[in-house]
CSV table of C-alpha atoms in Angstrom, one decimal:
chain,number,residue,atom,x,y,z
A,1,MET,CA,46.1,-60.3,-21.3
A,2,LYS,CA,48.7,-60.3,-24.0
A,3,GLY,CA,47.0,-57.3,-25.6
A,4,LEU,CA,47.0,-55.5,-22.3
A,5,ARG,CA,50.7,-56.2,-21.8
A,6,ASN,CA,51.5,-54.8,-25.2
A,7,SER,CA,49.5,-51.7,-24.5
A,8,LEU,CA,51.3,-51.1,-21.2
A,9,SER,CA,54.6,-51.7,-22.9
A,10,ARG,CA,53.8,-49.2,-25.7
A,11,ALA,CA,52.7,-46.6,-23.1
A,12,ARG,CA,56.0,-47.0,-21.1
A,13,THR,CA,57.9,-46.6,-24.3
A,14,ALA,CA,55.9,-43.5,-25.3
A,15,ARG,CA,56.6,-42.0,-21.8
A,16,GLY,CA,60.3,-42.7,-22.2
A,17,ILE,CA,60.3,-41.1,-25.7
A,18,GLY,CA,58.3,-38.2,-24.3
A,19,ARG,CA,60.7,-37.6,-21.5
A,20,PHE,CA,63.6,-37.8,-23.9
A,21,GLY,CA,61.9,-35.5,-26.3
A,22,VAL,CA,61.2,-33.0,-23.5
A,23,ALA,CA,64.9,-33.1,-22.5
A,24,ILE,CA,66.0,-32.6,-26.1
A,25,ALA,CA,63.5,-29.7,-26.5
A,26,LEU,CA,64.8,-28.0,-23.4
A,27,ILE,CA,68.4,-28.3,-24.6
A,28,LEU,CA,67.5,-27.0,-28.0
A,29,SER,CA,65.5,-24.1,-26.4
A,30,ALA,CA,68.5,-23.2,-24.3
A,31,LEU,CA,70.8,-23.3,-27.3
A,32,ALA,CA,68.4,-21.2,-29.3
A,33,GLY,CA,68.1,-18.7,-26.5
A,34,THR,CA,71.9,-18.5,-26.4
A,35,ALA,CA,72.0,-18.1,-30.1
A,36,ILE,CA,69.3,-15.4,-30.1
A,37,THR,CA,71.1,-13.5,-27.3
A,38,ALA,CA,74.4,-13.7,-29.2
A,39,SER,CA,72.7,-12.7,-32.4
A,40,ALA,CA,71.1,-9.7,-30.7
A,41,GLN,CA,74.4,-8.7,-29.2
A,42,SER,CA,76.2,-9.0,-32.5
A,43,SER,CA,73.5,-7.1,-34.4
A,44,ALA,CA,73.3,-4.3,-31.8
A,45,PRO,CA,74.2,-1.1,-33.6
A,46,LYS,CA,77.7,0.2,-33.1
A,47,ARG,CA,77.8,3.2,-30.8
A,48,THR,CA,80.0,6.2,-31.3
A,49,VAL,CA,80.3,9.2,-29.0
A,50,ILE,CA,81.6,12.5,-30.5
A,51,ARG,CA,82.6,15.0,-27.8
A,52,ALA,CA,82.9,18.5,-29.3
A,53,GLY,CA,83.8,22.0,-28.3
A,54,ARG,CA,80.7,23.4,-29.9
A,55,VAL,CA,77.7,22.1,-31.8
A,56,LEU,CA,75.7,24.4,-34.1
A,57,ASN,CA,71.9,24.3,-34.2
A,58,VAL,CA,71.4,25.3,-37.8
A,59,ARG,CA,67.7,26.1,-37.2
A,60,THR,CA,68.4,28.8,-34.5
A,61,GLY,CA,72.1,29.6,-34.9
A,62,GLU,CA,72.7,28.7,-31.3
A,63,LEU,CA,76.2,27.3,-30.6
A,64,ARG,CA,76.2,25.0,-27.6
A,65,ALA,CA,79.5,24.4,-25.9
A,66,ASN,CA,80.9,21.0,-24.6
A,67,GLN,CA,78.4,18.8,-26.3
A,68,ALA,CA,78.3,15.0,-27.0
A,69,ILE,CA,76.6,13.4,-29.9
A,70,VAL,CA,75.7,9.7,-29.4
A,71,ILE,CA,75.5,7.8,-32.6
A,72,GLU,CA,74.0,4.3,-32.9
A,73,GLY,CA,74.6,2.7,-36.2
A,74,ASP,CA,74.0,5.3,-38.9
A,75,LYS,CA,71.7,7.6,-36.9
A,76,ILE,CA,72.0,10.1,-34.2
A,77,ALA,CA,70.6,8.8,-30.9
A,78,GLU,CA,71.2,11.7,-28.5
A,79,ILE,CA,72.8,15.1,-28.2
A,80,ALA,CA,73.5,16.3,-24.7
A,81,PRO,CA,76.1,18.1,-22.6
A,82,SER,CA,79.3,16.1,-22.5
A,83,GLY,CA,79.1,15.7,-18.7
A,84,GLU,CA,75.8,13.9,-19.0
A,85,VAL,CA,77.0,11.3,-21.5
A,86,THR,CA,79.1,8.3,-20.3
A,87,ALA,CA,80.7,6.1,-22.9
A,88,ALA,CA,79.9,2.4,-22.4
A,89,ALA,CA,82.4,-0.5,-22.9
A,90,GLY,CA,82.9,-1.0,-26.6
A,91,ASP,CA,81.9,2.5,-27.7
A,92,THR,CA,84.1,4.4,-30.0
A,93,THR,CA,84.9,7.9,-28.7
A,94,ILE,CA,86.0,10.8,-30.9
A,95,ASP,CA,87.3,13.9,-29.1
A,96,LEU,CA,87.1,17.2,-31.0
A,97,PRO,CA,87.5,19.7,-28.1
A,98,ASP,CA,88.4,22.7,-30.3
A,99,ALA,CA,86.0,22.0,-33.2
A,100,THR,CA,82.6,23.3,-34.2
A,101,LEU,CA,80.2,20.6,-35.4
A,102,LEU,CA,77.4,21.1,-37.9
A,103,PRO,CA,75.3,18.8,-40.1
A,104,GLY,CA,76.8,17.3,-43.3
A,105,LEU,CA,76.4,19.9,-46.1
A,106,ILE,CA,74.1,19.3,-49.0
A,107,ASP,CA,74.8,20.4,-52.6
A,108,MET,CA,71.7,20.4,-54.7
A,109,HIS,CA,73.3,20.8,-58.1
A,110,THR,CA,76.4,18.8,-59.0
A,111,HIS,CA,77.7,16.8,-62.0
A,112,LEU,CA,80.1,14.3,-60.4
A,113,THR,CA,80.7,12.4,-63.7
A,114,PHE,CA,81.7,15.6,-65.5
A,115,ASP,CA,84.7,17.8,-65.4
A,116,LEU,CA,85.2,21.1,-67.3
A,117,ASN,CA,87.1,19.5,-70.1
A,118,SER,CA,84.3,17.1,-70.7
A,119,LEU,CA,81.8,19.8,-71.5
A,120,GLY,CA,83.3,21.0,-74.8
A,121,TYR,CA,84.7,19.2,-77.9
A,122,GLN,CA,87.1,17.2,-75.7
A,123,GLY,CA,84.2,15.5,-74.1
A,124,LEU,CA,83.3,13.7,-77.3
A,125,SER,CA,86.4,11.6,-76.8
A,126,ILE,CA,85.5,10.6,-73.2
A,127,SER,CA,83.6,7.3,-72.9
A,128,THR,CA,80.8,6.8,-70.4
A,129,ALA,CA,82.9,4.3,-68.5
A,130,ARG,CA,85.7,6.9,-68.2
A,131,GLU,CA,83.2,9.5,-67.0
A,132,ALA,CA,82.0,7.0,-64.3
A,133,LEU,CA,85.6,6.7,-63.1
A,134,HIS,CA,85.9,10.5,-63.1
A,135,GLY,CA,82.8,10.4,-60.9
A,136,ALA,CA,84.4,8.1,-58.4
A,137,ARG,CA,87.3,10.5,-58.0
A,138,ASN,CA,85.0,13.6,-57.8
A,139,ALA,CA,82.7,11.9,-55.4
A,140,ARG,CA,85.5,11.4,-52.9
A,141,ARG,CA,86.7,15.0,-53.3
A,142,THR,CA,83.1,16.2,-52.7
A,143,LEU,CA,82.6,14.1,-49.6
A,144,GLU,CA,86.0,15.2,-48.1
A,145,ALA,CA,85.0,18.8,-48.7
A,146,GLY,CA,82.1,18.3,-46.2
A,147,PHE,CA,79.2,17.5,-48.6
A,148,THR,CA,77.7,14.3,-47.4
A,149,THR,CA,74.6,14.5,-49.7
A,150,VAL,CA,74.4,15.8,-53.3
A,151,ARG,CA,71.8,16.0,-56.0
A,152,ASN,CA,73.4,15.0,-59.3
A,153,LEU,CA,71.5,16.7,-62.1
A,154,GLY,CA,72.5,15.3,-65.4
A,155,ALA,CA,74.9,12.6,-66.7
A,156,LYS,CA,75.4,10.5,-69.8
A,157,ASP,CA,74.1,6.9,-70.2
A,158,TYR,CA,73.1,6.8,-66.5
A,159,ALA,CA,76.6,7.0,-65.3
A,160,ASP,CA,75.5,8.8,-62.2
A,161,ILE,CA,73.0,6.1,-61.4
A,162,ALA,CA,75.8,3.5,-61.5
A,163,LEU,CA,78.0,5.8,-59.3
A,164,ARG,CA,75.2,6.2,-56.8
A,165,ASP,CA,74.7,2.5,-56.6
A,166,ALA,CA,78.5,1.9,-56.2
A,167,ILE,CA,78.6,4.3,-53.3
A,168,ASN,CA,75.5,2.7,-51.7
A,169,ASP,CA,77.1,-0.7,-52.0
A,170,GLY,CA,80.4,0.5,-50.4
A,171,ASP,CA,82.5,0.0,-53.6
A,172,VAL,CA,83.2,3.7,-53.9
A,173,ILE,CA,83.7,6.5,-51.3
A,174,GLY,CA,81.4,9.4,-51.9
A,175,PRO,CA,78.4,11.4,-50.7
A,176,ARG,CA,74.8,10.2,-50.6
A,177,MET,CA,73.6,10.8,-54.1
A,178,VAL,CA,70.1,11.7,-55.4
A,179,ALA,CA,70.7,11.2,-59.1
A,180,SER,CA,68.7,12.1,-62.2
A,181,GLY,CA,70.3,10.2,-65.0
A,182,PRO,CA,70.0,12.0,-68.4
A,183,ALA,CA,68.5,15.4,-68.3
A,184,LEU,CA,65.3,15.9,-70.4
A,185,GLY,CA,65.5,18.5,-73.2
A,186,ILE,CA,64.2,19.5,-76.6
A,187,THR,CA,65.9,18.5,-79.9
A,188,GLY,CA,68.8,20.9,-80.4
A,189,GLY,CA,68.5,22.4,-77.0
A,190,HIS,CA,70.8,22.7,-74.0
A,191,CYS,CA,70.4,19.1,-73.0
A,192,ASP,CA,71.0,17.7,-76.5
A,193,GLU,CA,74.4,16.9,-78.0
A,194,ASN,CA,75.0,19.6,-80.5
A,195,LEU,CA,78.7,19.3,-81.3
A,196,LEU,CA,78.6,16.5,-83.9
A,197,PRO,CA,77.7,17.2,-87.5
A,198,PRO,CA,74.4,16.0,-89.1
A,199,ALA,CA,76.0,12.8,-90.6
A,200,PHE,CA,76.1,11.3,-87.1
A,201,HIS,CA,72.3,11.7,-86.5
A,202,PHE,CA,73.1,11.7,-82.8
A,203,GLN,CA,71.1,13.1,-80.0
A,204,GLY,CA,71.3,13.2,-76.2
A,205,ASP,CA,69.9,10.4,-74.1
A,206,GLY,CA,67.2,12.7,-72.6
A,207,VAL,CA,65.9,14.3,-75.7
A,208,ALA,CA,62.1,14.2,-75.9
A,209,ASP,CA,59.6,16.5,-77.7
A,210,GLY,CA,55.8,16.9,-77.3
A,211,VAL,CA,53.6,15.9,-74.5
A,212,GLU,CA,53.6,12.2,-75.2
A,213,GLY,CA,57.3,12.3,-75.8
A,214,VAL,CA,58.2,13.9,-72.5
A,215,GLN,CA,55.7,11.6,-70.6
A,216,HIS,CA,57.5,8.6,-72.1
A,217,LYS,CA,60.9,10.0,-71.3
A,218,VAL,CA,60.0,10.7,-67.6
A,219,ARG,CA,58.8,7.1,-67.2
A,220,GLU,CA,61.9,5.8,-69.0
A,221,VAL,CA,64.5,7.5,-66.8
A,222,ILE,CA,62.5,6.5,-63.7
A,223,LYS,CA,62.6,2.9,-65.0
A,224,TYR,CA,66.4,3.1,-65.1
A,225,GLY,CA,66.8,4.5,-61.6
A,226,ALA,CA,66.3,8.2,-61.6
A,227,ASP,CA,65.6,9.7,-58.1
A,228,VAL,CA,64.8,13.1,-59.5
A,229,ILE,CA,63.9,14.5,-62.9
A,230,LYS,CA,66.1,17.2,-64.4
A,231,ILE,CA,64.7,19.2,-67.4
A,232,CYS,CA,66.1,22.1,-69.5
A,233,ALA,CA,63.5,24.8,-69.6
A,234,THR,CA,65.8,27.3,-71.4
A,235,GLY,CA,69.0,27.3,-73.3
A,236,GLY,CA,72.4,27.1,-71.5
A,237,VAL,CA,75.9,28.4,-71.4
A,238,LEU,CA,78.2,25.5,-72.1
A,239,SER,CA,76.2,24.3,-75.1
A,240,LYS,CA,76.4,25.1,-78.8
A,241,GLY,CA,73.7,26.8,-80.8
A,242,ASP,CA,71.2,27.7,-78.1
A,243,ASP,CA,70.3,30.9,-76.3
A,244,PRO,CA,70.2,31.0,-72.4
A,245,ASN,CA,67.4,33.5,-72.6
A,246,ALA,CA,65.2,31.4,-74.9
A,247,SER,CA,62.5,29.1,-73.6
A,248,GLN,CA,62.7,25.5,-74.7
A,249,TYR,CA,60.0,23.3,-73.3
A,250,THR,CA,56.5,24.7,-73.6
A,251,LEU,CA,54.4,25.2,-70.6
A,252,GLU,CA,52.2,22.3,-71.6
A,253,GLU,CA,55.2,20.0,-72.0
A,254,MET,CA,56.5,21.0,-68.6
A,255,LYS,CA,53.1,20.5,-66.9
A,256,ALA,CA,53.1,17.0,-68.4
A,257,ILE,CA,56.6,16.3,-67.1
A,258,VAL,CA,55.7,17.5,-63.6
A,259,ALA,CA,52.4,15.6,-63.4
A,260,ASP,CA,54.0,12.3,-64.3
A,261,ALA,CA,57.1,12.8,-62.1
A,262,HIS,CA,55.1,13.8,-59.0
A,263,ARG,CA,52.6,11.0,-59.5
A,264,LEU,CA,55.6,8.6,-59.6
A,265,GLY,CA,57.1,10.1,-56.5
A,266,ARG,CA,59.9,12.1,-58.1
A,267,LYS,CA,60.6,15.9,-57.8
A,268,VAL,CA,61.6,18.0,-60.8
A,269,ALA,CA,64.5,20.4,-61.1
A,270,ALA,CA,64.4,22.8,-64.1
A,271,HIS,CA,67.6,24.3,-65.6
A,272,ALA,CA,66.4,27.9,-66.5
A,273,HIS,CA,68.3,31.1,-67.1
A,274,GLY,CA,65.8,33.2,-69.0
A,275,ALA,CA,62.8,34.9,-67.4
A,276,GLU,CA,60.0,33.3,-69.5
A,277,GLY,CA,61.4,29.8,-69.0
A,278,ILE,CA,61.6,30.5,-65.2
A,279,ARG,CA,58.0,31.7,-65.1
A,280,TRP,CA,56.7,28.7,-67.1
A,281,ALA,CA,58.7,26.2,-65.1
A,282,SER,CA,57.4,27.6,-61.8
A,283,GLU,CA,53.8,27.7,-63.1
A,284,ALA,CA,54.2,24.1,-64.3
A,285,GLY,CA,55.0,23.1,-60.7
A,286,VAL,CA,58.7,22.2,-60.8
A,287,ASP,CA,60.2,21.9,-57.3
A,288,SER,CA,63.3,24.0,-58.1
A,289,VAL,CA,64.7,26.3,-60.7
A,290,GLU,CA,68.4,25.9,-61.3
A,291,HIS,CA,70.5,29.1,-62.0
A,292,GLY,CA,67.9,31.8,-62.7
A,293,HIS,CA,70.6,34.1,-63.8
A,294,LEU,CA,68.6,36.2,-66.3
A,295,MET,CA,65.3,36.4,-64.3
A,296,ASP,CA,63.3,39.6,-64.2
A,297,ASP,CA,61.0,41.0,-61.6
A,298,ALA,CA,58.0,39.0,-62.9
A,299,ALA,CA,60.0,35.7,-62.8
A,300,ILE,CA,61.1,36.5,-59.2
A,301,ALA,CA,57.5,37.2,-58.2
A,302,THR,CA,56.3,33.9,-59.8
A,303,LEU,CA,59.0,31.9,-57.8
A,304,LYS,CA,57.9,33.7,-54.6
A,305,LYS,CA,54.1,33.1,-55.3
A,306,ASN,CA,54.5,29.4,-56.0
A,307,GLY,CA,57.1,28.7,-53.3
A,308,THR,CA,59.5,27.3,-56.0
A,309,TYR,CA,63.0,26.9,-54.7
A,310,LEU,CA,65.9,28.8,-56.5
A,311,VAL,CA,69.2,27.0,-56.7
A,312,PRO,CA,71.5,29.9,-57.7
A,313,THR,CA,74.9,28.3,-58.6
A,314,LEU,CA,76.8,31.6,-58.4
A,315,PHE,CA,80.4,30.8,-57.4
A,316,LEU,CA,80.9,29.4,-60.9
A,317,THR,CA,80.5,33.0,-62.4
A,318,GLU,CA,83.3,34.2,-60.2
A,319,TYR,CA,85.5,31.2,-60.9
A,320,MET,CA,85.0,31.4,-64.7
A,321,GLN,CA,85.6,35.2,-64.8
A,322,GLN,CA,89.0,34.5,-63.2
A,323,ASN,CA,89.9,31.3,-65.1
A,324,MET,CA,88.0,31.0,-68.3
A,325,GLU,CA,90.6,32.6,-70.6
A,326,HIS,CA,93.1,29.9,-69.5
A,327,SER,CA,90.6,27.0,-70.0
A,328,ASP,CA,89.7,24.9,-73.0
A,329,VAL,CA,86.1,26.2,-73.0
A,330,PRO,CA,85.0,26.9,-76.6
A,331,GLU,CA,84.6,30.6,-77.6
A,332,PHE,CA,80.9,30.3,-78.1
A,333,SER,CA,80.6,29.3,-74.5
A,334,ARG,CA,83.0,32.0,-73.3
A,335,GLN,CA,80.8,34.6,-74.9
A,336,LYS,CA,77.7,33.4,-73.2
A,337,MET,CA,79.5,33.0,-69.9
A,338,ARG,CA,80.7,36.7,-70.0
A,339,TRP,CA,77.1,37.7,-70.6
A,340,ILE,CA,75.6,35.5,-67.8
A,341,ALA,CA,78.3,36.4,-65.3
A,342,ALA,CA,77.6,40.2,-65.7
A,343,ALA,CA,73.9,39.8,-64.9
A,344,ALA,CA,73.7,36.7,-62.6
A,345,GLN,CA,74.6,38.1,-59.2
A,346,GLN,CA,72.5,41.3,-59.4
A,347,ASN,CA,69.4,39.3,-60.5
A,348,VAL,CA,69.8,36.6,-57.9
A,349,LYS,CA,70.3,39.3,-55.2
A,350,LYS,CA,66.8,40.7,-56.1
A,351,ALA,CA,65.4,37.2,-55.5
A,352,PHE,CA,67.2,37.0,-52.1
A,353,ASP,CA,65.8,40.4,-51.2
A,354,ALA,CA,62.3,39.3,-52.3
A,355,GLY,CA,62.3,36.3,-50.0
A,356,VAL,CA,62.4,33.6,-52.6
A,357,LYS,CA,63.3,30.2,-51.1
A,358,VAL,CA,66.9,29.3,-51.7
A,359,ALA,CA,68.7,26.0,-51.7
A,360,PHE,CA,72.5,25.6,-52.1
A,361,GLY,CA,73.8,24.4,-55.4
A,362,THR,CA,77.1,24.8,-57.2
A,363,ASP,CA,77.1,23.2,-60.7
A,364,ALA,CA,80.4,21.7,-59.7
A,365,ALA,CA,82.1,20.4,-62.9
A,366,VAL,CA,82.0,23.9,-64.4
A,367,TYR,CA,84.8,24.4,-61.8
A,368,PRO,CA,86.8,21.8,-59.9
A,369,HIS,CA,85.0,19.4,-57.6
A,370,GLY,CA,85.8,19.9,-54.0
A,371,LEU,CA,85.6,23.7,-54.1
A,372,ASN,CA,81.8,23.6,-53.5
A,373,ALA,CA,81.9,25.6,-50.3
A,374,GLY,CA,83.0,28.7,-52.3
A,375,GLU,CA,79.3,29.2,-53.0
A,376,PHE,CA,78.7,30.3,-49.4
A,377,HIS,CA,80.7,33.6,-49.5
A,378,VAL,CA,78.8,34.7,-52.6
A,379,TYR,CA,75.5,34.4,-50.8
A,380,VAL,CA,76.8,36.5,-47.9
A,381,LYS,CA,78.2,39.1,-50.3
A,382,LEU,CA,74.7,39.4,-51.8
A,383,GLY,CA,73.2,40.1,-48.4
A,384,MET,CA,72.5,36.8,-46.6
A,385,THR,CA,73.8,36.3,-43.1
A,386,PRO,CA,76.3,33.5,-42.6
A,387,LEU,CA,73.6,31.5,-40.8
A,388,ALA,CA,71.1,32.0,-43.6
A,389,ALA,CA,73.8,30.9,-46.1
A,390,ILE,CA,74.5,27.7,-44.0
A,391,GLN,CA,70.7,27.1,-43.9
A,392,THR,CA,70.6,26.9,-47.7
A,393,ALA,CA,72.9,23.9,-47.5
A,394,THR,CA,71.2,22.2,-44.5
A,395,ILE,CA,67.5,22.8,-43.6
A,396,ASN,CA,66.5,24.4,-46.9
A,397,ALA,CA,68.2,21.7,-49.0
A,398,SER,CA,66.7,19.0,-46.8
A,399,ASP,CA,63.3,20.5,-47.3
A,400,LEU,CA,63.7,20.5,-51.1
A,401,LEU,CA,65.0,16.9,-51.0
A,402,GLY,CA,62.0,15.7,-49.0
A,403,SER,CA,61.3,13.9,-45.7
A,404,LYS,CA,62.6,10.5,-46.8
A,405,TYR,CA,66.2,11.9,-46.6
A,406,LEU,CA,67.1,12.2,-42.9
A,407,VAL,CA,69.6,15.0,-43.4
A,408,GLY,CA,70.1,18.7,-42.8
A,409,THR,CA,70.2,18.9,-39.0
A,410,LEU,CA,71.9,17.3,-36.0
A,411,GLU,CA,68.9,15.8,-34.2
A,412,PRO,CA,68.0,12.4,-32.8
A,413,GLY,CA,66.7,10.2,-35.6
A,414,LYS,CA,68.6,11.9,-38.4
A,415,TRP,CA,71.4,10.2,-40.2
A,416,ALA,CA,74.8,10.7,-38.6
A,417,ASP,CA,76.2,13.1,-41.1
A,418,VAL,CA,78.5,15.4,-39.3
A,419,VAL,CA,81.2,17.8,-40.3
A,420,ALA,CA,83.6,19.8,-38.1
A,421,VAL,CA,85.5,23.1,-38.7
A,422,ASP,CA,87.7,25.4,-36.6
A,423,GLY,CA,86.1,28.6,-35.4
A,424,ASP,CA,82.5,29.9,-35.8
A,425,PRO,CA,81.0,29.7,-39.3
A,426,THR,CA,78.1,31.9,-38.3
A,427,LYS,CA,80.7,34.7,-38.1
A,428,ASP,CA,82.9,33.8,-41.0
A,429,VAL,CA,81.3,31.5,-43.5
A,430,THR,CA,84.5,30.9,-45.5
A,431,ILE,CA,85.5,28.6,-42.6
A,432,LEU,CA,83.4,26.0,-44.4
A,433,GLU,CA,85.9,26.0,-47.2
A,434,HIS,CA,88.3,24.2,-44.8
A,435,VAL,CA,86.3,21.2,-43.3
A,436,LYS,CA,88.5,19.1,-41.2
A,437,PHE,CA,86.3,16.2,-40.1
A,438,VAL,CA,83.6,14.4,-42.2
A,439,MET,CA,81.3,11.6,-41.0
A,440,LYS,CA,78.6,10.1,-43.2
A,441,GLY,CA,76.1,7.7,-41.9
A,442,GLY,CA,78.2,7.1,-38.7
A,443,SER,CA,81.4,6.3,-40.6
A,444,VAL,CA,84.3,8.7,-40.5
A,445,TYR,CA,85.8,9.6,-43.9
A,446,LYS,CA,88.1,12.4,-42.9
A,447,ASN,CA,89.6,13.5,-39.6
A,448,ASP,CA,92.4,16.0,-39.8
A,449,TYR,CA,92.2,16.5,-36.1
A,450,ALA,CA,93.6,13.0,-35.5
A,451,LYS,CA,96.8,14.0,-37.4
A,452,ARG,CA,97.8,16.5,-34.8
């Protein structure tokens, strides 16, 4: 009997504990549900509604009036007539009734950590840390000019990688960067450092020779953060002792570079002025040829056949013709610039007329950062329509970057990179030199309309 009583007592105790446990579980469940609801509410993406006078479809050229762009977090959720979009409580509304909206612009060839005075002998006195700080200033100027994404093709000591990471972390204001780190080049070539005497035994960070050497260098720059591989297929202009018309890397070396880069998920951009270097770079499979200023008919045909993008960087020739004599550019570079400037536009026009794919790029640093949009009017002067010129800095540049970058159009699912201007840029492309509103990833970085 005593054992039976003990068993009954234990059972009653267990039931009591069980009822208490159930009550505690219900309370904890309720609290957890409240916490989950609160967390869901707090983590819900911020909504912004931009109401605009006009929105440009850069694919078709259609300008739609009285449109609203709904942004959730850093992406576009909806684009619809303003009358069909109602802002909810807590939404941020931006009214731009007189503006034309288009996608954030893309510059496929910049050097944010460089300025013109850092490209000659003066550059020898500028530390990498100082260049990185120059980059922070230039990044902000570029973003405020309407360029929300850039491809940075060449920097010393990975300063552009550091700048990219600082922008991504929110420490520095600037465009979204696709950065190369040091550009690959041959010993004594355009991407080497040729200003110092032999006693220094100094060479550029990206110098590599031979198939094994270039394979190792591709892997090295990727190891240290490169998003894209920049190579020098010919000589250049602002470098000592090389010839812009002369090929540098061999076809075999460039094939090795492209094979490794593509296998490791990186695209390849090839600096190339001379015709042979352009042909070899395109046949090697590079994704874009930068400049192309001395190309001939055979080089143009090769670019067309292989679908290689041309990034022309033409405004710099106009700017340097007007300002070079008052700059600190060394005379050896001035001589080459005069030669290049005389030929560049007529050769690139032939490529335009032949239907070569074109992506917008400026080589900003050869002229002041923030003037990037000056490139557009040169394209129009050479025969592009304003819409086609805009497409080089939107859908074409986006195609060259690749599908992982959600840029180039104003469409649901794309990053909320939006710029606004007065007037109709499809009639006057120089309007893009006066961007008044800039949003990158859903955050506003410039709004001159709010100052009125």
